[in-house]
Coordinates of C-alpha atoms in Angstrom, one line a residue:
Chain Y
M1293 CA -0.1 0.0 0.0
T1294 CA 1.3 3.5 -0.9
F1295 CA 0.7 6.2 1.7
T1296 CA -0.9 9.6 0.8
P1297 CA -0.8 13.0 2.6
R1298 CA -3.9 11.9 4.5
T1299 CA -2.6 8.5 5.8
P1300 CA -2.2 8.8 9.6
R1301 CA 1.5 7.7 9.6
V1302 CA 2.2 10.6 7.1
V1303 CA 0.1 13.2 9.1
A1304 CA 2.0 12.1 12.1
A1305 CA 5.4 12.4 10.7
R1306 CA 4.7 15.7 9.0
R1307 CA 4.0 17.2 12.5
L1308 CA 7.8 16.8 13.2
Q1309 CA 8.2 20.0 10.9
R1310 CA 7.1 21.8 14.2
R1311 CA 9.5 22.1 17.0
R1312 CA 6.9 21.5 19.6
D1313 CA 6.3 18.1 18.2
R1314 CA 9.9 17.3 17.8
D1315 CA 10.6 18.3 21.4
Q1316 CA 7.7 16.2 22.6
S1317 CA 8.5 13.0 20.5
G1318 CA 12.3 13.2 20.5
R1319 CA 12.1 12.6 16.8
F1320 CA 12.8 14.6 13.7
L1321 CA 13.0 14.5 10.0
A1322 CA 15.9 14.1 7.7
E1323 CA 15.3 14.5 3.9
G1324 CA 17.3 13.5 0.8
P1325 CA 19.6 10.5 0.2
Q1326 CA 22.8 12.2 1.6
A1327 CA 21.1 12.9 5.1
V1328 CA 19.3 9.5 5.0
R1329 CA 22.6 7.5 4.4
S1330 CA 24.2 9.4 7.3
A1331 CA 21.2 8.8 9.5
L1332 CA 21.2 5.1 8.8
A1333 CA 24.9 5.0 9.5
A1334 CA 24.2 6.6 12.7
G1335 CA 21.5 4.0 13.6
V1336 CA 18.8 6.4 14.2
V1337 CA 16.3 5.9 11.3
L1338 CA 13.0 4.8 12.6
E1339 CA 10.9 4.9 9.4
L1340 CA 11.9 5.7 5.8
F1341 CA 9.2 7.2 3.6
G1342 CA 10.0 7.3 -0.1
T1343 CA 8.4 7.4 -3.5
E1344 CA 8.6 4.2 -5.5
A1345 CA 11.0 5.8 -7.9
A1346 CA 13.4 6.9 -5.0
L1347 CA 13.1 3.7 -3.2
T1348 CA 14.2 1.9 -6.3
R1349 CA 16.9 4.3 -7.1
H1350 CA 18.2 4.0 -3.6
A1351 CA 17.6 0.3 -2.9
D1352 CA 20.8 0.2 -0.8
L1353 CA 19.4 2.7 1.7
A1354 CA 15.8 1.1 1.7
S1355 CA 17.3 -2.3 2.5
Q1356 CA 18.9 -0.8 5.6
A1357 CA 15.9 1.0 7.1
P1358 CA 13.9 -0.8 10.0
V1359 CA 10.6 0.2 8.3
V1360 CA 10.1 1.3 4.7
S1361 CA 6.9 3.1 3.7
P1362 CA 6.1 3.9 0.1
V1363 CA 4.3 7.1 -0.4
T1364 CA 2.7 9.0 -3.4
D1365 CA 4.4 12.1 -4.7
D1366 CA 1.9 14.2 -2.9
G1367 CA 2.6 12.2 0.3
L1368 CA 6.4 12.9 0.0
A1369 CA 5.8 16.5 -0.9
A1370 CA 3.7 16.8 2.4
L1371 CA 6.7 15.4 4.5
A1372 CA 9.6 17.4 2.7
E1373 CA 10.4 21.1 3.2
T1374 CA 12.2 21.6 0.0
V1375 CA 11.0 22.1 -3.5
Q1376 CA 13.1 19.2 -4.9
P1377 CA 13.1 16.6 -2.1
Q1378 CA 14.7 13.9 -4.1
G1379 CA 12.0 11.3 -2.9
L1380 CA 13.2 10.3 0.6
V1381 CA 12.3 11.5 4.0
A1382 CA 13.4 9.6 7.1
V1383 CA 11.7 9.8 10.7
C1384 CA 14.8 9.7 13.0
E1385 CA 15.4 9.5 16.7
Q1386 CA 17.1 12.6 18.2
L1387 CA 20.8 11.9 18.9
D1388 CA 22.2 14.6 21.0
V1389 CA 24.3 13.6 24.1
P1390 CA 24.8 15.2 27.5
L1391 CA 27.9 17.5 27.7
A1392 CA 29.8 15.3 30.0
E1393 CA 29.3 12.3 27.8
A1394 CA 30.8 14.1 24.6
L1395 CA 33.7 15.7 26.7
A1396 CA 34.6 12.3 28.2
K1397 CA 35.6 11.2 24.8
A1398 CA 38.4 13.7 25.0
P1399 CA 37.7 15.6 21.7
R1400 CA 40.7 17.8 20.6
L1401 CA 38.4 20.3 18.8
V1402 CA 35.0 21.4 19.8
A1403 CA 32.8 24.2 18.4
V1404 CA 30.3 26.0 20.7
A1405 CA 27.4 27.9 18.8
V1406 CA 26.2 30.4 21.4
E1407 CA 22.6 31.5 21.2
I1408 CA 22.6 31.1 17.4
R1409 CA 19.1 31.5 16.2
D1410 CA 19.6 31.1 12.5
P1411 CA 19.2 27.4 11.4
G1412 CA 21.2 27.8 8.2
N1413 CA 24.1 29.2 10.2
A1414 CA 23.8 26.5 12.7
G1415 CA 23.8 23.8 10.1
T1416 CA 26.8 25.3 8.4
I1417 CA 28.8 25.3 11.7
L1418 CA 28.0 21.5 12.1
R1419 CA 29.2 20.8 8.7
T1420 CA 32.4 23.0 9.0
A1421 CA 33.2 21.7 12.5
D1422 CA 32.9 18.2 11.3
A1423 CA 35.0 18.7 8.2
A1424 CA 37.7 20.3 10.5
G1425 CA 37.7 17.2 12.7
A1426 CA 35.8 18.6 15.6
G1427 CA 34.3 15.8 17.9
A1428 CA 31.4 17.7 19.3
V1429 CA 29.3 20.7 18.4
I1430 CA 27.6 22.3 21.5
F1431 CA 24.5 24.4 21.0
A1432 CA 24.6 26.7 24.2
G1433 CA 21.9 28.9 25.7
D1434 CA 18.9 29.8 23.8
A1435 CA 19.9 28.5 20.5
V1436 CA 18.0 27.1 17.4
D1437 CA 16.7 23.6 17.6
P1438 CA 19.5 21.5 15.9
Y1439 CA 16.8 19.2 14.5
N1440 CA 15.0 22.2 12.5
G1441 CA 14.8 21.0 8.9
K1442 CA 16.9 23.9 7.6
C1443 CA 19.6 23.1 10.1
V1444 CA 19.5 19.4 9.2
R1445 CA 19.8 20.2 5.6
A1446 CA 22.6 22.9 5.9
S1447 CA 24.6 20.4 8.0
A1448 CA 24.8 18.2 4.9
G1449 CA 24.9 14.9 7.1
S1450 CA 27.2 16.2 9.6
L1451 CA 24.5 16.4 12.3
F1452 CA 24.9 12.5 12.3
H1453 CA 28.8 12.6 12.3
V1454 CA 29.7 14.6 15.4
D1455 CA 28.5 14.5 19.0
V1456 CA 25.6 17.2 19.2
V1457 CA 25.1 18.7 22.6
R1458 CA 22.3 21.1 24.0
A1459 CA 23.6 22.8 26.9
P1460 CA 22.8 25.9 29.1
L1461 CA 24.8 29.0 28.5
P1462 CA 27.6 28.6 31.3
V1463 CA 29.7 25.9 29.5
V1464 CA 33.2 27.4 29.9
D1465 CA 34.2 25.9 33.3
E1466 CA 33.2 22.4 32.2
L1467 CA 35.0 22.7 28.8
R1468 CA 38.2 23.6 30.9
D1469 CA 37.6 20.8 33.4
Y1470 CA 38.0 18.4 30.5
G1471 CA 41.4 19.9 29.4
L1472 CA 40.2 22.2 26.6
Q1473 CA 41.4 25.8 26.2
V1474 CA 38.5 28.0 25.5
L1475 CA 39.0 30.6 22.8
A1476 CA 36.2 33.2 22.3
T1477 CA 35.8 34.9 18.8
T1478 CA 35.3 38.6 18.8
G1479 CA 36.1 41.7 16.6
H1480 CA 37.6 43.2 19.7
G1481 CA 39.8 40.4 20.9
D1482 CA 43.1 41.0 22.3
A1483 CA 44.8 38.0 20.8
G1484 CA 45.3 37.8 17.0
L1485 CA 44.6 34.4 15.5
D1486 CA 47.8 34.4 13.4
E1487 CA 49.9 35.3 16.6
L1488 CA 48.1 32.2 18.4
D1489 CA 49.0 30.1 15.5
D1490 CA 52.7 31.3 15.4
D1491 CA 53.4 30.8 19.1
G1492 CA 51.8 27.3 19.0
S1493 CA 48.7 28.0 21.1
L1494 CA 46.5 26.4 18.6
A1495 CA 48.2 23.0 18.8
R1496 CA 46.4 22.4 22.2
P1497 CA 43.0 20.8 22.5
T1498 CA 40.6 23.7 21.9
A1499 CA 36.9 24.8 22.2
W1500 CA 35.9 27.6 20.0
L1501 CA 33.1 29.9 21.2
F1502 CA 31.1 31.4 18.2
G1503 CA 28.3 34.2 18.9
S1504 CA 25.4 35.2 16.8
E1505 CA 26.1 37.5 13.9
A1506 CA 23.8 40.2 15.3
H1507 CA 24.9 40.1 18.9
G1508 CA 28.2 38.4 19.1
L1509 CA 29.2 36.6 22.3
P1510 CA 27.5 37.5 25.8
E1511 CA 29.9 39.5 28.0
D1512 CA 30.1 36.8 30.7
L1513 CA 31.2 34.1 28.2
L1514 CA 33.9 36.6 26.7
E1515 CA 35.2 37.1 30.2
A1516 CA 35.2 33.4 31.3
A1517 CA 37.2 32.3 28.1
D1518 CA 40.9 31.8 28.3
K1519 CA 41.3 34.1 25.3
R1520 CA 39.4 36.5 23.3
V1521 CA 40.5 36.0 19.7
R1522 CA 40.4 38.5 16.8
I1523 CA 40.5 37.2 13.2
P1524 CA 42.6 39.5 11.3
I1525 CA 40.9 41.6 8.8
Y1526 CA 43.4 42.7 5.9
G1527 CA 41.0 44.9 3.9
G1528 CA 38.1 47.2 4.2
A1529 CA 35.5 44.7 5.5
E1530 CA 34.3 45.2 9.2
S1531 CA 34.1 41.5 10.0
L1532 CA 33.5 38.1 8.5
N1533 CA 30.2 36.4 8.5
L1534 CA 29.6 33.7 11.0
A1535 CA 30.1 30.7 8.6
A1536 CA 33.4 32.3 7.3
A1537 CA 34.7 33.1 10.8
A1538 CA 34.0 29.5 12.0
A1539 CA 35.8 28.1 9.0
V1540 CA 38.8 30.3 9.4
C1541 CA 39.2 29.4 13.2
L1542 CA 38.3 25.7 13.1
Y1543 CA 40.7 25.3 10.1
A1544 CA 43.6 27.1 11.9
S1545 CA 43.0 24.7 14.8
A1546 CA 42.8 21.7 12.5
R1547 CA 46.0 22.6 10.9
A1548 CA 47.9 23.1 14.1
L1549 CA 46.5 19.9 15.6
R1550 CA 47.6 17.7 12.6
Chain E
M999 CA 8.4 67.6 0.0
T1000 CA 8.4 64.0 1.1
F1001 CA 8.1 61.3 -1.5
T1002 CA 5.6 58.5 -1.6
P1003 CA 5.6 55.1 -3.3
R1004 CA 3.8 56.8 -6.3
T1005 CA 6.2 59.7 -6.7
P1006 CA 7.8 59.1 -10.1
R1007 CA 11.5 59.2 -8.7
V1008 CA 10.6 56.5 -6.3
V1009 CA 8.8 54.5 -9.0
A1010 CA 11.9 54.8 -11.1
A1011 CA 14.2 53.8 -8.4
R1012 CA 12.3 50.8 -7.4
R1013 CA 12.6 49.4 -10.9
L1014 CA 16.4 48.8 -10.1
Q1015 CA 15.2 45.9 -8.0
R1016 CA 15.0 44.1 -11.4
R1017 CA 18.1 43.0 -13.2
R1018 CA 17.0 44.2 -16.6
D1019 CA 16.6 47.7 -15.3
R1020 CA 19.9 47.6 -13.7
D1021 CA 21.7 46.3 -16.8
Q1022 CA 20.1 49.1 -18.9
S1023 CA 20.6 51.9 -16.5
G1024 CA 24.0 51.0 -15.1
R1025 CA 22.6 51.8 -11.6
F1026 CA 21.6 49.7 -8.6
L1027 CA 20.3 50.1 -5.0
A1028 CA 22.2 49.9 -1.7
E1029 CA 20.2 49.8 1.5
G1030 CA 21.0 50.4 5.1
P1031 CA 23.4 52.7 6.8
Q1032 CA 26.5 50.3 6.4
A1033 CA 26.1 49.9 2.7
V1034 CA 25.4 53.6 2.1
R1035 CA 28.4 54.7 4.1
S1036 CA 30.6 52.5 2.0
A1037 CA 28.9 53.5 -1.3
L1038 CA 29.5 57.3 -0.2
A1039 CA 33.0 56.5 0.3
A1040 CA 33.3 55.0 -3.0
G1041 CA 31.7 58.1 -4.6
V1042 CA 28.9 56.2 -6.4
V1043 CA 25.9 57.5 -4.6
L1044 CA 23.5 59.5 -7.0
E1045 CA 20.6 59.9 -4.8
L1046 CA 19.9 59.0 -1.0
F1047 CA 16.2 58.2 -0.2
G1048 CA 15.7 58.2 3.6
T1049 CA 12.8 58.5 6.0
E1050 CA 12.9 61.6 8.1
A1051 CA 13.9 59.7 11.3
A1052 CA 16.8 57.9 9.4
L1053 CA 18.0 61.1 7.8
T1054 CA 18.1 62.8 11.1
R1055 CA 19.8 59.8 12.8
H1056 CA 22.4 59.5 10.0
A1057 CA 22.9 63.3 9.3
D1058 CA 26.6 62.6 8.6
L1059 CA 25.6 60.4 5.6
A1060 CA 22.9 62.7 4.4
S1061 CA 25.4 65.5 4.3
Q1062 CA 27.7 63.6 1.9
A1063 CA 25.0 62.7 -0.7
P1064 CA 24.8 64.6 -3.9
V1065 CA 21.0 64.5 -3.7
V1066 CA 18.8 63.7 -0.6
S1067 CA 15.2 62.7 -1.0
P1068 CA 12.9 62.3 2.1
V1069 CA 10.4 59.5 1.7
T1070 CA 7.5 58.4 3.7
D1071 CA 7.8 55.0 5.6
D1072 CA 5.7 53.6 2.6
G1073 CA 7.9 55.0 0.1
L1074 CA 11.0 53.5 1.8
A1075 CA 9.3 50.1 2.2
A1076 CA 8.6 50.2 -1.6
L1077 CA 12.4 50.9 -2.3
A1078 CA 13.8 48.3 0.2
E1079 CA 13.9 44.5 -0.1
T1080 CA 14.3 43.7 3.5
V1081 CA 11.7 43.7 6.3
Q1082 CA 13.7 46.1 8.5
P1083 CA 15.5 48.4 5.9
Q1084 CA 16.8 50.9 8.6
G1085 CA 15.4 53.8 6.7
L1086 CA 18.0 54.4 4.0
V1087 CA 18.2 53.4 0.3
A1088 CA 20.8 54.8 -2.1
V1089 CA 20.7 54.7 -5.9
C1090 CA 24.3 54.0 -6.9
E1091 CA 26.3 53.9 -10.1
Q1092 CA 27.6 50.5 -10.9
L1093 CA 31.2 50.4 -10.2
D1094 CA 32.8 47.2 -11.7
V1095 CA 35.9 47.6 -13.8
P1096 CA 37.5 45.7 -16.7
L1097 CA 39.6 42.7 -15.8
A1098 CA 42.8 44.4 -17.3
E1099 CA 42.2 47.5 -15.1
A1100 CA 41.9 45.5 -11.9
L1101 CA 44.9 43.3 -12.8
A1102 CA 47.1 46.3 -13.6
K1103 CA 47.0 47.3 -10.0
A1104 CA 48.9 44.1 -9.3
P1105 CA 46.8 42.7 -6.5
R1106 CA 48.4 39.9 -4.7
L1107 CA 45.2 38.0 -3.8
V1108 CA 42.3 37.7 -6.2
A1109 CA 39.0 35.6 -5.9
V1110 CA 37.2 34.4 -8.9
A1111 CA 33.6 33.3 -8.4
V1112 CA 32.8 31.0 -11.4
E1113 CA 29.3 30.7 -12.7
I1114 CA 27.9 31.3 -9.0
R1115 CA 24.2 31.7 -9.2
D1116 CA 23.4 32.3 -5.5
P1117 CA 23.5 35.9 -4.6
G1118 CA 24.0 35.2 -1.0
N1119 CA 27.0 33.0 -1.8
A1120 CA 28.4 35.6 -4.1
G1121 CA 28.1 38.4 -1.6
T1122 CA 29.7 36.3 1.0
I1123 CA 32.6 35.7 -1.2
L1124 CA 32.9 39.5 -1.7
R1125 CA 32.9 40.1 2.0
T1126 CA 35.4 37.3 2.9
A1127 CA 37.7 38.2 -0.1
D1128 CA 37.8 41.8 1.1
A1129 CA 38.5 40.8 4.8
A1130 CA 41.3 38.6 3.5
G1131 CA 42.9 41.5 1.7
A1132 CA 42.0 40.5 -1.9
G1133 CA 42.2 43.3 -4.3
A1134 CA 39.7 42.2 -6.9
V1135 CA 36.7 39.7 -7.0
I1136 CA 35.9 38.5 -10.6
F1137 CA 32.4 37.1 -11.5
A1138 CA 33.2 34.8 -14.4
G1139 CA 31.0 33.3 -16.9
D1140 CA 27.2 33.1 -16.4
A1141 CA 27.4 34.3 -12.8
V1142 CA 24.8 36.1 -10.6
D1143 CA 24.5 40.0 -11.0
P1144 CA 26.8 41.4 -8.5
Y1145 CA 24.3 44.3 -8.0
N1146 CA 21.5 41.9 -7.0
G1147 CA 20.0 43.2 -3.8
K1148 CA 20.8 40.1 -1.9
C1149 CA 24.4 40.1 -3.0
V1150 CA 24.8 43.7 -2.1
R1151 CA 23.5 43.0 1.4
A1152 CA 25.6 39.8 2.1
S1153 CA 28.8 41.7 0.9
A1154 CA 28.0 44.1 3.9
G1155 CA 29.8 47.0 2.1
S1156 CA 32.7 44.9 0.5
L1157 CA 31.2 45.4 -2.9
F1158 CA 32.4 49.0 -2.5
H1159 CA 35.8 48.1 -1.1
V1160 CA 37.3 45.8 -3.8
D1161 CA 37.5 45.9 -7.5
V1162 CA 34.7 44.1 -8.8
V1163 CA 35.0 42.6 -12.4
R1164 CA 32.5 40.8 -14.7
A1165 CA 34.4 38.6 -17.2
P1166 CA 33.7 35.8 -19.7
L1167 CA 34.7 32.3 -18.4
P1168 CA 38.1 31.9 -19.8
V1169 CA 40.1 34.2 -17.5
V1170 CA 43.1 31.9 -16.4
D1171 CA 45.5 33.1 -19.1
E1172 CA 45.0 36.8 -18.3
L1173 CA 45.4 36.2 -14.6
R1174 CA 48.7 34.3 -15.3
D1175 CA 49.9 37.1 -17.8
Y1176 CA 49.6 39.4 -14.7
G1177 CA 51.8 37.3 -12.5
L1178 CA 49.3 35.4 -10.5
Q1179 CA 49.4 31.7 -9.8
V1180 CA 45.9 30.2 -10.5
L1181 CA 44.7 27.7 -7.9
A1182 CA 41.5 25.9 -8.6
T1183 CA 39.5 24.5 -5.6
T1184 CA 38.1 21.0 -6.0
G1185 CA 37.3 18.0 -3.8
H1186 CA 39.4 15.9 -6.1
G1187 CA 42.5 18.2 -6.1
D1188 CA 46.0 16.5 -6.4
A1189 CA 47.5 19.3 -4.2
G1190 CA 46.6 19.5 -0.5
L1191 CA 46.0 23.0 0.9
D1192 CA 48.3 22.3 4.0
E1193 CA 51.1 21.1 1.8
L1194 CA 51.0 24.2 -0.4
D1195 CA 51.1 26.2 2.8
D1196 CA 54.0 24.1 4.1
D1197 CA 56.1 24.4 1.0
G1198 CA 55.7 28.1 0.8
S1199 CA 53.5 28.1 -2.5
L1200 CA 50.8 30.3 -0.9
A1201 CA 53.3 33.1 -0.4
R1202 CA 53.2 33.9 -4.1
P1203 CA 50.5 36.2 -5.6
T1204 CA 47.4 34.1 -6.1
A1205 CA 44.1 33.9 -7.8
W1206 CA 41.7 31.4 -6.2
L1207 CA 38.9 29.9 -8.5
F1208 CA 35.6 28.9 -6.8
G1209 CA 33.0 27.0 -8.5
S1210 CA 29.2 26.7 -7.6
E1211 CA 28.2 24.4 -4.9
A1212 CA 26.1 22.3 -7.2
H1213 CA 28.4 21.9 -10.1
G1214 CA 31.8 22.7 -9.0
L1215 CA 34.3 24.3 -11.6
P1216 CA 34.1 23.5 -15.3
E1217 CA 36.5 20.9 -16.5
D1218 CA 38.4 23.4 -18.9
L1219 CA 39.0 25.8 -15.9
L1220 CA 40.3 23.0 -13.9
E1221 CA 42.8 22.0 -16.5
A1222 CA 43.8 25.5 -17.2
A1223 CA 44.7 26.2 -13.6
D1224 CA 48.2 25.9 -12.3
K1225 CA 47.0 23.5 -9.5
R1226 CA 44.0 21.8 -8.3
V1227 CA 43.8 22.1 -4.7
R1228 CA 41.9 20.1 -2.1
I1229 CA 41.0 21.4 1.3
P1230 CA 41.7 18.6 3.8
I1231 CA 38.6 17.0 5.3
Y1232 CA 39.4 15.7 8.7
G1233 CA 36.1 14.2 9.8
G1234 CA 33.0 12.7 8.1
A1235 CA 31.7 15.6 6.0
E1236 CA 32.0 15.2 2.2
S1237 CA 32.9 18.8 1.6
L1238 CA 32.7 22.4 2.9
N1239 CA 30.1 24.7 1.7
L1240 CA 31.2 27.5 -0.7
A1241 CA 31.5 30.2 1.8
A1242 CA 33.5 28.1 4.2
A1243 CA 35.7 26.8 1.5
A1244 CA 36.5 30.3 0.2
A1245 CA 37.2 31.5 3.8
V1246 CA 39.8 28.6 4.4
C1247 CA 41.6 29.2 1.0
L1248 CA 41.6 33.0 1.1
Y1249 CA 42.8 33.1 4.7
A1250 CA 45.4 30.5 4.0
S1251 CA 46.7 32.8 1.4
A1252 CA 46.3 36.0 3.5
R1253 CA 48.4 34.5 6.3
A1254 CA 51.2 33.3 3.9
L1255 CA 51.2 36.7 2.1
R1256 CA 51.7 38.7 5.5

């Protein structure tokens, strides 16, 4: 039987587009073959919805899902949030872990997204942190839901590769307790990124704090950090955008930690 | 007199939200105090529209504009493309220069956005290239209009700081003629970014080629480049997004060129 937008299972899954329903159920949606493949590898797929064409095209993915539910094109469109959903949407279990559990694995590189509200930025930080070899990405304070569809898509699978943590705002002491130096990014930092690179500081296990583009980092986190770091600006720009700043800092660490 | 959405000058300026009218007139719109300040500094503002409140708040900007036109809130809303336009919209002259003119200044760092269609990505590359000290940003081939409103906003003023060039696709020979090594970014590059950094290659004047996220660089540009460069991926991600990749490459060059 092929499900339609009115089939109760499809109606129930579609509710996961809303944060309230994600929070209550502990589930979320991942769409497209790339995200579904990563979700299957992480072992968090509960049910895979797909059009007949997509399930045939991606038979390798369908064979790994615990439950496969064929849907009509309309049914798929109801579940998907993109215009070209590529035929697959998986219902997944949320997979974030407590801060202590992530830090107990002794990651050498950690990204902390502080009060970041934009889901596209949050997803990009997940993707960039994963690429740079970070073991954990922490969403601190009143941040966007990491399971927001736009965040999941922008992460391009990385949500399933790193340890995702949701934590209250004061995280610095705990990061330091686990042996990480805490570097806060700010346009008014007293330490230049290149100087930290030159003097070997970046070769130590590091947690980077990134604030929102609109507000930056809260004052108490800036003060609690070990260093306030300024990315050098060589031209006329006032600053970098969040995704670019995170890429520059995380890759400077990745290179030093090789 | 305060202009309304139906005042002919406002109606004419509003047409610049469309590419055809921008191309025909050689003009475009810049909105918000940050962009207006940079546009004034670049000497390209023809007329500054503002609400009474904004013109009072930004009297320093209004005093520099050749023509100041007060508009009603509705008039401003008609000109602006954002929900919170901050009260100012300037009509500007397009300021791109021919490739030879930009290269004759002997920039040591150049970013080439190849067939990039997304205006947000294009604007972010402008901003990141400016921050990294690039002298020119080249839009090559069938790329987005750099004067698209979303690109102007994403550039955060950098459109006015660097030499912007619109050029046909085959740019590699001319870049090389002006003494720039041409590095093409690709996930399948034979040269690793860190190795180029370690062996001193990045300390030479460099033009970086960036392709679109969907299609990457065209095969003939990859072949024409001096090197095909791979950004190292330390984790599970398949790749970086365009803004992050550009930031990593341009800042690796900036650091080496210090």
